[in-house]
Short mmCIF file of C-alpha atoms and ligand atoms in Angstrom, two decimals:
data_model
loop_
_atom_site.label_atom_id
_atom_site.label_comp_id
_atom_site.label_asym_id
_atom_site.label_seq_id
_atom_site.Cartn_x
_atom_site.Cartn_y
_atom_site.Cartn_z
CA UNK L 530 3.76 -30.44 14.50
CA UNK L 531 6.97 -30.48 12.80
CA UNK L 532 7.88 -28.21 9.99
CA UNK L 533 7.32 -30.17 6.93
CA UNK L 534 3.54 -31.40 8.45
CA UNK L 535 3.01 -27.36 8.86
CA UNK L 536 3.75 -26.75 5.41
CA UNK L 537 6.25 -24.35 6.40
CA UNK L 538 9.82 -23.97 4.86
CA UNK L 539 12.37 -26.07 6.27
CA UNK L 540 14.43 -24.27 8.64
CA UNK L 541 18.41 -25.21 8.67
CA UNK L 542 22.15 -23.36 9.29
CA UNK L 543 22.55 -21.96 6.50
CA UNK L 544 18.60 -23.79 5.29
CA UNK L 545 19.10 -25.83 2.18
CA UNK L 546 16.58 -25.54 -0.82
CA UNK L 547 15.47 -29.39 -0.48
CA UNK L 548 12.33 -31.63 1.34
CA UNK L 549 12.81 -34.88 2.09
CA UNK L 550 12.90 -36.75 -1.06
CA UNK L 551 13.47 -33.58 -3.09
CA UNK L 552 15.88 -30.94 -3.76
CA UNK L 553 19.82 -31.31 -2.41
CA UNK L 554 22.06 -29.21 -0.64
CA UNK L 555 23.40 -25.61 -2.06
CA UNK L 556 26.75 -25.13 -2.18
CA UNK L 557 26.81 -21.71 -3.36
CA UNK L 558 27.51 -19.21 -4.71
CA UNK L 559 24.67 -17.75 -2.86
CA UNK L 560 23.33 -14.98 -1.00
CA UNK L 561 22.47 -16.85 2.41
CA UNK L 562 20.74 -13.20 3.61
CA UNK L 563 18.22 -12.77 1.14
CA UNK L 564 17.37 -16.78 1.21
CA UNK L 565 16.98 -16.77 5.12
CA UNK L 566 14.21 -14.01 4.30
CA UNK L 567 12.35 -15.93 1.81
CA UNK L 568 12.36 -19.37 3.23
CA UNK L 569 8.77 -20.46 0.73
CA UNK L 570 11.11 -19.79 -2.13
CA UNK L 571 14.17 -21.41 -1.18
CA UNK L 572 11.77 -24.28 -0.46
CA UNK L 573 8.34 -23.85 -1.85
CA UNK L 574 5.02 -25.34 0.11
CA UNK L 575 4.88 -28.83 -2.59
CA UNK L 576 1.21 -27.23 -3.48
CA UNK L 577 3.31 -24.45 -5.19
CA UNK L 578 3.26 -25.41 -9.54
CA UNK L 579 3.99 -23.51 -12.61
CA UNK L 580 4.88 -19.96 -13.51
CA UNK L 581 3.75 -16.92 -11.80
CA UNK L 582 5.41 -13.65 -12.54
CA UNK L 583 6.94 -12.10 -9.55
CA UNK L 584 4.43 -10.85 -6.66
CA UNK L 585 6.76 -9.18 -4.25
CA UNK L 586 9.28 -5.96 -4.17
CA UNK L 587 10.57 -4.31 -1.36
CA UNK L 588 11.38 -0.82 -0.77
CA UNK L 589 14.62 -1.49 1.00
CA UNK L 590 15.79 -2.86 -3.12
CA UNK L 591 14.40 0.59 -4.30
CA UNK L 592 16.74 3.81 -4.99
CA UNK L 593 16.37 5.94 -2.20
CA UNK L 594 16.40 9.88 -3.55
CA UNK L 595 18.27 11.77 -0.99
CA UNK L 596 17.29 16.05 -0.53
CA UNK L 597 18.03 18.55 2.01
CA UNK L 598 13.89 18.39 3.07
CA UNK L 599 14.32 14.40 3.85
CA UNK L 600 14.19 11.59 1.35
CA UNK L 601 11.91 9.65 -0.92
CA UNK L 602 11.84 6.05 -3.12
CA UNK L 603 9.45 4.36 -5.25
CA UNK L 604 7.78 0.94 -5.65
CA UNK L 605 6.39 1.55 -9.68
CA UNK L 606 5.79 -0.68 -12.83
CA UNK L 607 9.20 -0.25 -13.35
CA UNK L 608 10.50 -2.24 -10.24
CA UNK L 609 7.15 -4.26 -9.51
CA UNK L 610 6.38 -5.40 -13.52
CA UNK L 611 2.83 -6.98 -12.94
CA UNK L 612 1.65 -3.71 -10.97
CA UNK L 613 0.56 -1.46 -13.89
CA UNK L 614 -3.10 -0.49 -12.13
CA UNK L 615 -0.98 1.09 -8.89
CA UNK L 616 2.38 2.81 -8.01
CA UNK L 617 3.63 3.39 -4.45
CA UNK L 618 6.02 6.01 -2.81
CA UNK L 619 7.60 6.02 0.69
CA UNK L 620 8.43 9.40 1.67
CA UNK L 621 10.48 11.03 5.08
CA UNK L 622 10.01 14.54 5.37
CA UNK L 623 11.92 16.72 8.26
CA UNK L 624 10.61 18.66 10.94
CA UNK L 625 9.37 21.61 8.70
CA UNK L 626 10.61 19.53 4.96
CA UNK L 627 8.52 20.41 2.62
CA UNK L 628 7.28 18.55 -0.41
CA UNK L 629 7.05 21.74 -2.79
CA UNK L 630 3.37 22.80 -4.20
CA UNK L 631 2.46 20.54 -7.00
CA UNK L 632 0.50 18.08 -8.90
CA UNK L 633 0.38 15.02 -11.27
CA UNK L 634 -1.89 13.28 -13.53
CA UNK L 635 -2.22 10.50 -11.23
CA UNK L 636 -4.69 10.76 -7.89
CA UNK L 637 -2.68 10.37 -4.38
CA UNK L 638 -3.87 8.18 -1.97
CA UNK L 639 -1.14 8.29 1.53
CA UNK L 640 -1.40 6.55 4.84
CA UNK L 641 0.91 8.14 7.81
CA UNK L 642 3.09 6.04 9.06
CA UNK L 643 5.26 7.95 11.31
CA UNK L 644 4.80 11.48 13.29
CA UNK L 645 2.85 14.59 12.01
CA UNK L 646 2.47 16.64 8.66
CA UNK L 647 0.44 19.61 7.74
CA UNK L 648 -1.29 18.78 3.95
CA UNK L 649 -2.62 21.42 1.88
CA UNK L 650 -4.76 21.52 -1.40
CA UNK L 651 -6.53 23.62 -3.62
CA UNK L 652 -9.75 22.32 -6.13
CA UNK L 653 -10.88 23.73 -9.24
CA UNK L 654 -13.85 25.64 -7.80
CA UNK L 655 -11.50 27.73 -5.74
CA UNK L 656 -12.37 25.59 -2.36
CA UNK L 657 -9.57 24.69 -0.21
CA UNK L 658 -7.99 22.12 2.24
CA UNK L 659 -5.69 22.62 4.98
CA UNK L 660 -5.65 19.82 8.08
CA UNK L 661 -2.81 18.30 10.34
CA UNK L 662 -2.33 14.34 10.11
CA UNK L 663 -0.93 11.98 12.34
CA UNK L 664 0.07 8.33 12.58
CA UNK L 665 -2.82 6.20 10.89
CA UNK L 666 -4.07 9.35 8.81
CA UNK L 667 -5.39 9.03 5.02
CA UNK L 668 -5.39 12.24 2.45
CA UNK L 669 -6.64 11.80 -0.95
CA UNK L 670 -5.96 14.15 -3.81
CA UNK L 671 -8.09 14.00 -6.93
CA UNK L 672 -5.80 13.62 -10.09
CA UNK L 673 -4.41 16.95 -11.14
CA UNK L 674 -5.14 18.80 -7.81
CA UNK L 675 -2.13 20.86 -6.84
CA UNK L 676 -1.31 20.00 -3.08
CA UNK L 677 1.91 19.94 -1.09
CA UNK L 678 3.02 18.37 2.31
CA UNK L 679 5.17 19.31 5.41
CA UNK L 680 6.54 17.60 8.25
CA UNK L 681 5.78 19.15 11.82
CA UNK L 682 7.61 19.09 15.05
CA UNK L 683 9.23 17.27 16.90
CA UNK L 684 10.50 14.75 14.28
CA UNK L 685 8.60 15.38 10.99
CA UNK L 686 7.03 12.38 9.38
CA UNK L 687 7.05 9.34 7.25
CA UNK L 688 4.38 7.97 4.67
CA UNK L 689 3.25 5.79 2.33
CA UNK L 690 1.33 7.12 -1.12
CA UNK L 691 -0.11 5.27 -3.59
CA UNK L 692 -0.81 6.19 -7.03
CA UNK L 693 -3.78 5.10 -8.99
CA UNK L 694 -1.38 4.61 -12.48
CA UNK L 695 1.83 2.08 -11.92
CA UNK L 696 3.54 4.03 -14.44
CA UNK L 697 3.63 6.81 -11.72
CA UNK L 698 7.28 8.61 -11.78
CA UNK L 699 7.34 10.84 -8.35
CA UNK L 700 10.88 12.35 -10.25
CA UNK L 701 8.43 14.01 -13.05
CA UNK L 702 5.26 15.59 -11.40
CA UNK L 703 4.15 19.12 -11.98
CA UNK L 704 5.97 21.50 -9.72
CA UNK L 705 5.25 25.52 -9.47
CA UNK L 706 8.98 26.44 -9.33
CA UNK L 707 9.64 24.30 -12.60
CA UNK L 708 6.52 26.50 -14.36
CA UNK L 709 7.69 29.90 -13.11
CA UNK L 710 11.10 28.86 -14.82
CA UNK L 711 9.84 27.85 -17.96
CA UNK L 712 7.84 31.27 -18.22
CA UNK L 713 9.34 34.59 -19.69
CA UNK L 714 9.32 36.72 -17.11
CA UNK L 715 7.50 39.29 -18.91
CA UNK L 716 4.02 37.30 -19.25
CA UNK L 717 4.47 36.01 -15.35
CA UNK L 718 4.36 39.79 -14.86
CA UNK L 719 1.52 40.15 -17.22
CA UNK L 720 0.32 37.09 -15.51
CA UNK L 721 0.16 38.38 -11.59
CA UNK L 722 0.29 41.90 -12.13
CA UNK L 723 3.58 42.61 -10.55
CA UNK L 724 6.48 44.21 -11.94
CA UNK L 725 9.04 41.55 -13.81
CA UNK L 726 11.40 42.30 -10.74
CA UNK L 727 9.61 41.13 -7.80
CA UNK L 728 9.62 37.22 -9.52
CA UNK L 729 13.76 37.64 -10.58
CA UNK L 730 14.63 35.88 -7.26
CA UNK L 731 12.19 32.62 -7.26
CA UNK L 732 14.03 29.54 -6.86
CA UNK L 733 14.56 26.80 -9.41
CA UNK L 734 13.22 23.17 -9.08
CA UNK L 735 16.35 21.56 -8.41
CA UNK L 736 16.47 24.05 -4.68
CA UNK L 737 12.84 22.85 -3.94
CA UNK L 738 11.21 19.76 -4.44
CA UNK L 739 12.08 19.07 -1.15
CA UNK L 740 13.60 21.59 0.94
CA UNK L 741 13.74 22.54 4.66
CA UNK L 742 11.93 25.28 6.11
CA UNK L 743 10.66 26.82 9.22
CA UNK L 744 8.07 24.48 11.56
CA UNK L 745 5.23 25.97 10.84
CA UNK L 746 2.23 27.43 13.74
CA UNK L 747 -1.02 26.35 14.76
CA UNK L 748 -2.97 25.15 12.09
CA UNK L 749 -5.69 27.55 12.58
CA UNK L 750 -2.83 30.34 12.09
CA UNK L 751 -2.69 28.28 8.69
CA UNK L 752 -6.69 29.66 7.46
CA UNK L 753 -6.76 31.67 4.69
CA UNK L 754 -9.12 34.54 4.94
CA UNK L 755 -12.01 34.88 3.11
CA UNK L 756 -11.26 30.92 1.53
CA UNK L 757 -14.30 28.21 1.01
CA UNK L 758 -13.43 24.71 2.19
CA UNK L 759 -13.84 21.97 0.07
CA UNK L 760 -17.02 20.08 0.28
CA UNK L 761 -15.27 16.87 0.38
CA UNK L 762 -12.68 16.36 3.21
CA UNK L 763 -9.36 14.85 1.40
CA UNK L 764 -8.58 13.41 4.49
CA UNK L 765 -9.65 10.19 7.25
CA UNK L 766 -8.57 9.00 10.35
CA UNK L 767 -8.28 5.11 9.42
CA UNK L 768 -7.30 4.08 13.13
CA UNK L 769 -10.28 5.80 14.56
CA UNK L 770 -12.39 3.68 12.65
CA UNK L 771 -14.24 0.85 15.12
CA UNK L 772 -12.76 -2.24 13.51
CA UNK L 773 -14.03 -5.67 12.47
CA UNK L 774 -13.04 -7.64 15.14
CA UNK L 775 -12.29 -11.32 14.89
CA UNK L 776 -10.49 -13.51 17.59
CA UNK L 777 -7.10 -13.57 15.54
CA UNK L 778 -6.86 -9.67 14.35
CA UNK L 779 -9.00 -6.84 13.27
CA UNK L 780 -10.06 -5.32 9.97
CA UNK L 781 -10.39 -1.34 9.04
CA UNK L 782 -11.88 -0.72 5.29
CA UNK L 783 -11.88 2.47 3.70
CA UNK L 784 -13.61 3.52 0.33
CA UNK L 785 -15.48 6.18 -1.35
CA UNK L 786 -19.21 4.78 0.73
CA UNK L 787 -17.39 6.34 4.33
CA UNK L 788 -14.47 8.33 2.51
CA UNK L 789 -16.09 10.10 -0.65
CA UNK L 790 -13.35 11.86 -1.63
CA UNK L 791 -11.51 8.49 -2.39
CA UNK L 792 -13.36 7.60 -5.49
CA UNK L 793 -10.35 5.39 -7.61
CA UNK L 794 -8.39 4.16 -4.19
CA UNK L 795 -10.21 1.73 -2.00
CA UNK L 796 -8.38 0.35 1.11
CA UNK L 797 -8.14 -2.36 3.96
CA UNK L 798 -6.09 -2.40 6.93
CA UNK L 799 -5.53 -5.92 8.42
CA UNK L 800 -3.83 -6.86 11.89
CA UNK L 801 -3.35 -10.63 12.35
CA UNK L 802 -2.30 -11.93 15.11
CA UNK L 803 0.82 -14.57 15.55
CA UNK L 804 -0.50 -17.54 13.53
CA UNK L 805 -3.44 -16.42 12.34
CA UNK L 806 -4.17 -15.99 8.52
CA UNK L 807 -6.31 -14.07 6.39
CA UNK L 808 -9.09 -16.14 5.02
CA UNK L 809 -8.66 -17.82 1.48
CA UNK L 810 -10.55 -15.41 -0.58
CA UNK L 811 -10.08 -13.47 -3.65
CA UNK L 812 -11.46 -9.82 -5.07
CA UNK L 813 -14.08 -9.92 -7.72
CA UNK L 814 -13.15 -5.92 -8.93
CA UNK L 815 -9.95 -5.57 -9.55
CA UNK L 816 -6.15 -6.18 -8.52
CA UNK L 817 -4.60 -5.86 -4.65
CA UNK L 818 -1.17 -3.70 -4.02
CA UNK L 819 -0.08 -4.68 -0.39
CA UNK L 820 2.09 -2.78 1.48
CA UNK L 821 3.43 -4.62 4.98
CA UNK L 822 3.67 -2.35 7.86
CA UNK L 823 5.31 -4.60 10.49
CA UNK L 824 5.57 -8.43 11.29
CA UNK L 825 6.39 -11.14 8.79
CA UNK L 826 4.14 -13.69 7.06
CA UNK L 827 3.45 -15.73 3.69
CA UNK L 828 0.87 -15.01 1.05
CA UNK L 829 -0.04 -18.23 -1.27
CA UNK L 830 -1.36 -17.28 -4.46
CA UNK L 831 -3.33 -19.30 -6.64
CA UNK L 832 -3.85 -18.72 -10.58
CA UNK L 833 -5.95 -20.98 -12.21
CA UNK L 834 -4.77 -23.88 -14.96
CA UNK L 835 -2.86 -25.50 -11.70
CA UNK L 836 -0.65 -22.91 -10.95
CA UNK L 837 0.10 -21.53 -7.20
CA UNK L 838 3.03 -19.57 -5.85
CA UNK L 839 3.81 -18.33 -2.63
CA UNK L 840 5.79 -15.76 -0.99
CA UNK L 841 7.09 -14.29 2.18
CA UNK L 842 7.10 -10.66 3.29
CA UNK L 843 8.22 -8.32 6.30
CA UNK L 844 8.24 -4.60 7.00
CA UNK L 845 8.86 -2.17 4.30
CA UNK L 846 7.62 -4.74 1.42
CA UNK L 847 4.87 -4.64 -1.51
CA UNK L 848 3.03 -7.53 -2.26
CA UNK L 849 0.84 -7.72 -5.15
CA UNK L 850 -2.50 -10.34 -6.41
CA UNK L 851 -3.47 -10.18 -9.86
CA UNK L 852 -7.18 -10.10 -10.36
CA UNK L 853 -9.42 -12.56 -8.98
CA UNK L 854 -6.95 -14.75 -7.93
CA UNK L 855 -7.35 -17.09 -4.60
CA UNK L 856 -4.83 -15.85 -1.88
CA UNK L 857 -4.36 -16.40 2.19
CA UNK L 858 -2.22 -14.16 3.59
CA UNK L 859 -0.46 -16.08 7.15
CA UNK L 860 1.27 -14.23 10.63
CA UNK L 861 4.08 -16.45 10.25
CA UNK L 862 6.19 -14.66 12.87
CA UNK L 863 6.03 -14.24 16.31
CA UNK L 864 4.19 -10.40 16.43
CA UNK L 865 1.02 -8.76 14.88
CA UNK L 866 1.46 -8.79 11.02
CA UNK L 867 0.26 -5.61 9.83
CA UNK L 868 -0.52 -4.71 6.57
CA UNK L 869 -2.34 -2.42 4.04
CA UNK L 870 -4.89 -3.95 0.66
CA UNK L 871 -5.29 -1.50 -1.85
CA UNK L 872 -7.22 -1.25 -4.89
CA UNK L 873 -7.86 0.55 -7.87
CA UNK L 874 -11.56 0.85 -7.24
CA UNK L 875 -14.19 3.12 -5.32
CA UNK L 876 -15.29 0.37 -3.62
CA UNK L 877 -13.59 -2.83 -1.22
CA UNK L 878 -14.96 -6.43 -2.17
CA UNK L 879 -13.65 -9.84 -1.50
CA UNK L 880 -15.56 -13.33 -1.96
CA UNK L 881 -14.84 -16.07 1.35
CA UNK L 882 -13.96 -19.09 -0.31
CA UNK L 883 -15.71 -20.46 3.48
CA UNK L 884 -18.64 -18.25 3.05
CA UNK L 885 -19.18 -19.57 -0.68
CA UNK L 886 -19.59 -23.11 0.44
CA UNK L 887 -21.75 -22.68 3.21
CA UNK L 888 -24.01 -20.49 1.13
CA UNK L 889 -24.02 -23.31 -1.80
CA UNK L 890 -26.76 -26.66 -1.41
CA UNK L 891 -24.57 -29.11 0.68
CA UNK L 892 -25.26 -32.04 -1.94
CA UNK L 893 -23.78 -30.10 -4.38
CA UNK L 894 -20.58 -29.02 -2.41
CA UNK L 895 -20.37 -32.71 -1.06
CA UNK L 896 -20.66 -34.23 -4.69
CA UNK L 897 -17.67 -32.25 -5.45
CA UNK L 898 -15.32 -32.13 -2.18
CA UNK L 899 -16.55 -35.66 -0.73
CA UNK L 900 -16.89 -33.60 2.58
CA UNK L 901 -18.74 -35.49 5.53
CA UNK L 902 -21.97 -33.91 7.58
CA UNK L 903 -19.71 -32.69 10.15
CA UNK L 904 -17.00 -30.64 7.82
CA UNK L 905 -20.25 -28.62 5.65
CA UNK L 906 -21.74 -27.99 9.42
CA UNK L 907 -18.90 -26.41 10.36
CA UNK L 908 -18.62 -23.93 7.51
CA UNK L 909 -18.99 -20.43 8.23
CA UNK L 910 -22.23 -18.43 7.14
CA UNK L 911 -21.04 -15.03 8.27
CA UNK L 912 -17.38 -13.86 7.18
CA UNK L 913 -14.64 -13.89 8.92
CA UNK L 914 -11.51 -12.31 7.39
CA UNK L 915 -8.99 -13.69 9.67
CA UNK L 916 -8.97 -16.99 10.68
CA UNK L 917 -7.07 -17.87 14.38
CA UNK L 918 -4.01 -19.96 14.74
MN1 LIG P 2464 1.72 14.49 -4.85
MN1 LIG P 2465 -6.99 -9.98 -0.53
#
């Protein structure tokens, strides 16, 4: 099949925005690097029409905060404009970095994507949280539930969070140091009972935040005598989950029904295969934040009154579908495309657009899509998120 019959973007040295019979050549200025990585909008699929705001922001175009404890940059409202439901941070932390005891108005979901951490949290019935979390981990802290992170040996750790409020600044959350400097010493004192003296020598914000410090032991070393855990484990292990297993990838989903903690933050992880696709479907709850762990591959998005726009995606990227509209997201490279959906929501839901016409009378369907015997046989009863090649 040759490019143009696939639908896909027209390949060329340096590719040209142009189709036969449309478009010309480009002869610059341009940025040839950024166009080779977005080949369906230097030459858009012809189904793509009208105005959609943009759908896709990457983290490598995001300010990268550097500090002595490892580094951290955000995907918010303010770089992503539609995404005002959900803000996302990618974080590194060090063998023994530490992100310094706070909290923020917003909840924290995280997924691990790299190496080992040690998370801790407190609730407001005095219950605590201490566990260990490895690649494919979840935590969820309830909004305003002071917490703090810290990467283990060898190599420390990497993660995604996600915020349940786009407007989510990780430069302005709560943090203890910033409190005990913004408090005359006398009423700490008052405060703990200790003499004024023993607090002169706590540190200020800017020497935290995010600061080295010692690996620390065994997490059972870590159990604090006497403490109540929390009823609720604030964490899940998302890759130990059996998946949904179709011929072209698999399927984990996470929300509040096997993960109770999570009760604004509902989540899929999707592995499809080279050419598969995610089914066309859409979400009848709310809006989808996608974060791309690895591969590369298109999502089409469809917004009613004739309007569809598509982009492409790779490693490191957000991609975003404002409620209830139609999407498919395609493997369009040559290794698994995985990627996270995220919602807003305490539960996961999606509507197969397959699904919905072989649940609906076949007269009906065929007196709208002039489909013969054959095509409604072959419609699928039972879901199947990913489709294969
Ligand atoms: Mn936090
Ligand atoms: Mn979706």
């Amino acid at each position: 099949m040759s490019a143009a019959a696939s639908g896909y973007a027209q390949t060329g040295d340096p590719p040209q925005p142009r189709r036969p019979g449309h478009g010309g050549t480009d002869p610059g200025p341009r940025n040839v690097l950024r166009e080779r990585q977005n080949p369906d909008l230097l030459v858009p699929p012809a189904t793509d029409h009208g105005t959609l705001p943009n759908l896709r922001f990457s983290f490598s175009d995001a300010h990268v905060r550097l500090e002595e404890g490892g580094w951290t940059r955000q995907v918010t409202v303010r770089e992503l404009g539609i995404s005002t439901p959900i803000a996302g941070v990618n974080m590194r932390l060090n063998a023994g970095g530490v992100r310094e005891l706070h909290w923020h108005k917003a909840a924290e979901w995280a997924y691990m994507l790299y190496g080992t951490a040690r998370i801790t949290a407190v609730n407001a019935d005095g219950h605590n949280f201490i566990d260990d979390v490895g690649v494919g981990d979840l935590w969820y802290f309830p909004s305003g539930i002071p917490h703090s992170i810290q990467g283990l040996g060898p190599d420390g750790c990497e993660f995604l969070l996600v915020f349940d409020d786009g407007t989510f600044d990780e430069d302005n959350t709560f943090l203890i140091s910033d409190w005990f400097k913004h408090v005359p010493s006398a009423v700490l004192s008052k405060n703990f009972g200790v003499p004024a003296s023993a607090l002169a020598h706590v540190p200020g914000p800017e020497q935290l935040y995010m600061f080295p410090a010692p690996i620390p032991g065994a997490l059972a070393a870590d159990t604090i005598a006497g403490a109540t855990a929390v009823t609720k484990r604030l964490s899940y292990r998302m890759l130990a989950q059996e998946p949904i297993r179709t011929a072209s990838g698999t399927v984990r989903i996470v929300d509040s029904k096997i993960f109770p903690a999570s009760t604004t933050i509902a989540a899929a992880l999707v592995e499809i295969n080279p050419g598969g696709m995610r089914e066309l479907h859409w979400h009848p709850n709310t809006d989808e934040w996608q974060y791309y762990i690895e591969g590369e591959g298109r999502m089409g998005v469809f917004a009613a009154s004739g309007q569809a726009r598509t982009f492409d995606y790779r490693a490191g990227d957000v991609g975003y579908v404002p409620f209830a509209m139609g999407h498919y997201v395609e493997n369009t490279g040559t290794t698994p495309l995985r990627f996270l959906e995220m919602f807003k929501s305490s539960y996961y839901a999606d509507v197969s657009l397959d699904q919905w016409i072989a649940l609906t009378p076949p007269e009906l369907v065929q007196a709208h899509l002039h489909l013969d015997q054959q095509t409604l046989n072959a419609m699928r009863k039972e879901k199947r998120p990913i489709v294969p090649a």
